[in-house]
Coordinates of C-alpha atoms and ligand atoms in Angstrom, one line a residue:
X1 CA 126.0 80.6 30.7
X2 CA 123.3 79.9 33.4
X3 CA 120.2 77.9 32.6
X4 CA 117.2 79.4 34.5
X5 CA 113.9 77.8 35.4
X6 CA 111.2 80.3 34.7
X7 CA 107.5 80.1 35.8
X8 CA 105.3 82.6 34.0
X9 CA 102.1 84.2 35.2
X10 CA 100.0 81.3 34.0
X11 CA 102.1 78.8 35.9
X12 CA 103.9 77.4 32.9
X13 CA 107.5 76.4 33.6
X14 CA 110.1 76.9 30.9
X15 CA 113.9 76.8 30.7
X16 CA 115.8 79.9 29.7
X17 CA 119.4 79.7 28.4
X18 CA 120.7 83.1 29.7
X19 CA 123.9 84.9 29.3
X20 CA 126.3 85.8 32.2
X21 CA 126.7 89.5 32.4
X22 CA 123.2 90.3 31.3
X23 CA 120.6 91.3 33.8
X24 CA 117.8 88.9 34.6
X25 CA 115.4 91.5 33.2
X26 CA 117.3 91.7 29.8
X27 CA 117.3 87.9 29.6
X28 CA 113.5 87.7 30.2
X29 CA 112.6 90.6 28.0
X30 CA 114.8 89.5 25.1
X31 CA 113.5 85.9 25.2
X32 CA 109.8 86.5 24.9
X33 CA 108.6 86.8 28.5
X34 CA 106.2 89.5 27.6
X35 CA 104.9 90.0 31.2
X36 CA 108.2 91.8 31.9
X37 CA 107.5 95.3 30.6
X38 CA 110.6 96.9 31.9
X39 CA 109.2 100.3 31.2
X40 CA 112.1 102.3 32.7
X41 CA 114.7 100.2 30.8
X42 CA 116.4 98.9 33.9
X43 CA 117.2 102.0 36.0
X44 CA 115.2 100.8 39.0
X45 CA 112.4 103.3 38.7
X46 CA 109.3 101.5 37.5
X47 CA 109.0 98.0 39.1
X48 CA 107.6 96.5 35.9
X49 CA 110.3 93.8 36.0
X50 CA 109.1 92.3 39.3
X51 CA 110.0 88.6 39.9
X52 CA 110.2 86.2 42.8
X53 CA 113.5 84.4 43.4
X54 CA 113.1 81.0 45.0
X55 CA 114.5 81.5 48.6
X56 CA 117.3 78.9 48.2
X57 CA 118.8 81.1 45.5
X58 CA 118.7 84.4 47.4
X59 CA 122.3 84.0 48.6
X60 CA 123.4 84.0 44.9
X61 CA 121.5 87.1 43.9
X62 CA 122.3 89.1 47.0
X63 CA 120.0 91.5 48.8
X64 CA 118.2 94.4 47.1
X65 CA 119.7 97.9 47.6
X66 CA 117.6 100.4 49.6
X67 CA 116.1 102.0 46.4
X68 CA 115.1 98.7 45.0
X69 CA 113.7 97.5 48.3
X70 CA 111.5 100.7 48.7
X71 CA 110.3 100.4 45.1
X72 CA 109.4 96.7 45.1
X73 CA 107.9 96.7 48.6
X74 CA 105.4 99.3 47.4
X75 CA 104.0 97.0 44.7
X76 CA 100.7 95.3 45.1
X77 CA 102.1 91.8 44.8
X78 CA 105.2 92.2 47.0
X79 CA 106.5 89.1 48.8
X80 CA 109.5 88.5 51.0
X81 CA 111.4 87.1 48.0
X82 CA 110.5 89.9 45.6
X83 CA 113.2 91.4 43.4
X84 CA 113.4 93.7 40.5
X85 CA 115.0 91.6 37.8
X86 CA 116.8 94.6 36.3
X87 CA 118.9 94.7 39.5
X88 CA 120.2 91.1 39.2
X89 CA 123.2 90.6 37.1
X90 CA 123.4 86.9 36.0
X91 CA 126.5 84.9 36.7
X92 CA 127.5 81.3 35.9
X93 CA 126.8 80.2 39.4
X94 CA 123.1 81.0 39.1
X95 CA 122.8 77.9 36.9
X96 CA 119.5 76.3 37.8
X97 CA 118.0 79.3 39.5
X98 CA 114.2 79.3 39.8
X99 CA 112.4 82.5 39.0
X100 CA 108.7 83.2 39.1
X101 CA 107.4 86.2 37.2
X102 CA 105.2 88.4 39.4
X103 CA 102.0 90.1 38.4
X104 CA 103.2 93.5 37.1
X105 CA 100.2 95.5 38.5
X106 CA 101.9 98.2 40.5
Ligands
FES29 S1 113.0 97.8 34.5 FE1 112.2 99.4 35.6 S2 112.6 98.9 37.7 FE2 113.4 97.2 36.5

């Protein structure tokens, strides 16, 4: 059960007790992070679950697949550490991971 450090759009930092096996999008959406719209429901076709993963944690999350890379890189607020949170499945070794919610304008 990883504990995640979340920074929301207004810069407020909170702690989220997540569940291994859920996607990061599901954990955010189901725990009141309303900036995560997740319009497509997690099938990598909307980019409304955009987050930034602190670079030191990118080895744990792995790299985006080509479809995710193309979709997220076309968003207005894309950065090098952008990810679609629906494409990250949480594991216990992500305990302490820092996640920043991106502006969902796309
Ligand atoms: S929820 Fe649509 S791309 Fe992630």
